[in-house]
Amino acid sequence: MPAPSPSDVILFDGVCNLCNGFVQFVIRHDAAGRYRFAALQSEAGRGLLAAHGVAPAALAAEPDSVVLLSDGRFYSHSGAVLRIARGLGGLWQAAALAEVLPRAWRDAAYRFVARHRYRWFGREESCWLPTPELKARFL
């Protein structure tokens, strides 16, 4: 699989502690700075969703915490997480082995965690703000 293009954007639930932790994990392991980020609740996030024909209300109905926009394509659920892990390179590419499982199973597990993420990991009142050093990677 080719490396992510500079246009790869990870959209995440900005008030979810699990999602914020995932973004920080990606930042730590994406030394090349290939991924950019936007909260699903932000103006930039809503605009990107609309540009790809996804209504924010659709994501509210189907719990989603991480979405990937890559090369003009929209990835959600387990597909987004596995594609991001593969794009990080190194050992993280091993996560792609989970693709041998049926997508329905992977997505069911993803939705289960997404439905319970606030209860298990908590939530913030407002979106996480990046440090000045990371601000350029956020839309």
Coordinates of C-alpha atoms in Angstrom, one line a residue:
M1 CA 0.0 0.0 0.0
P2 CA 1.4 3.5 -0.8
A3 CA 2.2 5.9 1.9
P4 CA -0.6 8.3 2.9
S5 CA -0.6 11.5 0.8
P6 CA -0.3 14.9 2.5
S7 CA -4.0 15.3 2.0
D8 CA -4.9 12.5 4.4
V9 CA -7.1 13.9 7.1
I10 CA -8.3 12.1 10.2
L11 CA -11.6 13.4 11.5
F12 CA -12.2 12.6 15.1
D13 CA -14.7 13.2 17.9
G14 CA -13.1 16.2 19.5
V15 CA -14.8 15.8 22.9
C16 CA -14.1 12.1 23.2
N17 CA -11.1 11.2 25.5
L18 CA -10.5 7.9 23.6
C19 CA -10.5 9.7 20.3
N20 CA -8.2 12.4 21.5
G21 CA -5.9 9.7 22.8
F22 CA -5.9 8.0 19.4
V23 CA -5.0 11.3 17.7
Q24 CA -2.1 11.8 20.1
F25 CA -1.0 8.3 19.5
V26 CA -1.0 8.9 15.7
I27 CA 0.9 12.2 16.2
R28 CA 3.6 10.4 18.3
H29 CA 4.0 7.6 15.7
D30 CA 3.7 9.7 12.5
A31 CA 7.2 11.1 12.5
A32 CA 6.8 12.2 8.8
G33 CA 3.7 14.3 9.7
R34 CA 1.7 12.7 6.9
Y35 CA -1.7 13.0 8.7
R36 CA -3.6 16.1 9.4
F37 CA -6.5 16.3 11.8
A38 CA -9.9 18.0 12.3
A39 CA -12.6 17.5 14.9
L40 CA -15.9 16.2 13.6
Q41 CA -17.6 19.1 15.4
S42 CA -15.4 21.8 13.9
E43 CA -16.3 23.9 10.9
A44 CA -13.4 22.3 8.9
G45 CA -14.6 18.8 9.9
R46 CA -18.2 19.5 8.9
G47 CA -17.1 21.1 5.6
L48 CA -14.9 18.1 4.7
L49 CA -17.8 15.7 5.5
A50 CA -20.2 17.7 3.3
A51 CA -17.6 17.8 0.5
H52 CA -17.6 14.0 0.6
G53 CA -21.4 13.8 0.7
V54 CA -21.6 12.7 4.3
A55 CA -24.1 14.6 6.5
P56 CA -22.9 15.1 10.1
A57 CA -26.3 13.8 11.2
A58 CA -25.5 10.5 9.6
L59 CA -22.5 10.1 11.8
A60 CA -24.6 11.0 14.9
A61 CA -27.0 8.1 14.0
E62 CA -24.1 5.7 13.4
P63 CA -21.6 6.1 16.2
D64 CA -18.3 7.0 14.7
S65 CA -15.3 8.4 16.4
V66 CA -12.6 8.3 13.7
V67 CA -13.0 8.9 10.0
L68 CA -10.2 9.0 7.4
L69 CA -10.3 11.0 4.2
S70 CA -7.6 9.8 1.9
D71 CA -7.1 10.3 -1.8
G72 CA -10.6 11.6 -2.2
R73 CA -12.1 8.5 -0.5
F74 CA -14.0 8.3 2.8
Y75 CA -13.1 5.5 5.2
S76 CA -15.0 4.8 8.4
H77 CA -15.2 2.3 11.2
S78 CA -12.6 -0.4 11.4
G79 CA -11.5 0.4 7.8
A80 CA -10.4 3.9 8.9
V81 CA -8.5 2.7 11.9
L82 CA -6.7 -0.1 10.1
R83 CA -5.8 2.1 7.1
I84 CA -4.4 4.7 9.5
A85 CA -2.3 2.0 11.4
R86 CA -1.0 0.7 8.1
G87 CA 0.0 4.2 7.1
L88 CA 2.0 4.7 10.2
G89 CA 4.4 2.0 9.0
G90 CA 6.7 -0.1 11.1
L91 CA 5.1 -2.5 13.5
W92 CA 1.8 -0.7 13.3
Q93 CA 1.3 -2.2 9.8
A94 CA 0.7 -5.5 11.5
A95 CA -2.8 -4.2 12.5
A96 CA -3.7 -4.8 8.8
L97 CA -3.7 -8.5 9.7
A98 CA -7.1 -7.8 11.3
E99 CA -8.4 -7.4 7.8
V100 CA -8.6 -11.2 7.5
L101 CA -11.6 -11.0 9.8
P102 CA -15.0 -10.3 8.1
R103 CA -15.6 -6.6 7.9
A104 CA -19.0 -7.0 9.6
W105 CA -17.2 -8.5 12.7
R106 CA -14.6 -5.7 12.7
D107 CA -17.2 -3.0 12.3
A108 CA -19.4 -4.5 15.0
A109 CA -16.6 -4.4 17.5
Y110 CA -15.8 -0.8 16.4
R111 CA -19.4 0.2 16.9
F112 CA -19.6 -1.5 20.3
V113 CA -16.6 0.5 21.5
A114 CA -17.8 3.7 19.8
R115 CA -21.2 3.4 21.6
H116 CA -19.6 3.1 25.0
R117 CA -16.6 5.4 24.6
Y118 CA -17.9 8.2 26.7
R119 CA -18.9 5.9 29.5
W120 CA -15.6 4.1 29.5
F121 CA -13.2 6.9 28.7
G122 CA -15.1 10.0 29.5
R123 CA -15.6 13.2 27.5
E124 CA -14.6 16.8 27.6
E125 CA -16.9 19.8 27.5
S126 CA -15.0 21.2 24.5
C127 CA -12.6 20.0 21.8
W128 CA -9.0 19.3 22.6
L129 CA -6.7 22.1 21.5
P130 CA -3.3 21.2 20.0
T131 CA -0.1 22.7 21.2
P132 CA 1.4 25.6 19.2
E133 CA 3.9 23.1 17.7
L134 CA 1.1 20.9 16.4
K135 CA -1.3 23.6 15.4
A136 CA -0.2 23.4 11.7
R137 CA -1.4 19.8 11.5
F138 CA -4.9 20.7 12.5
L139 CA -7.5 22.2 10.2

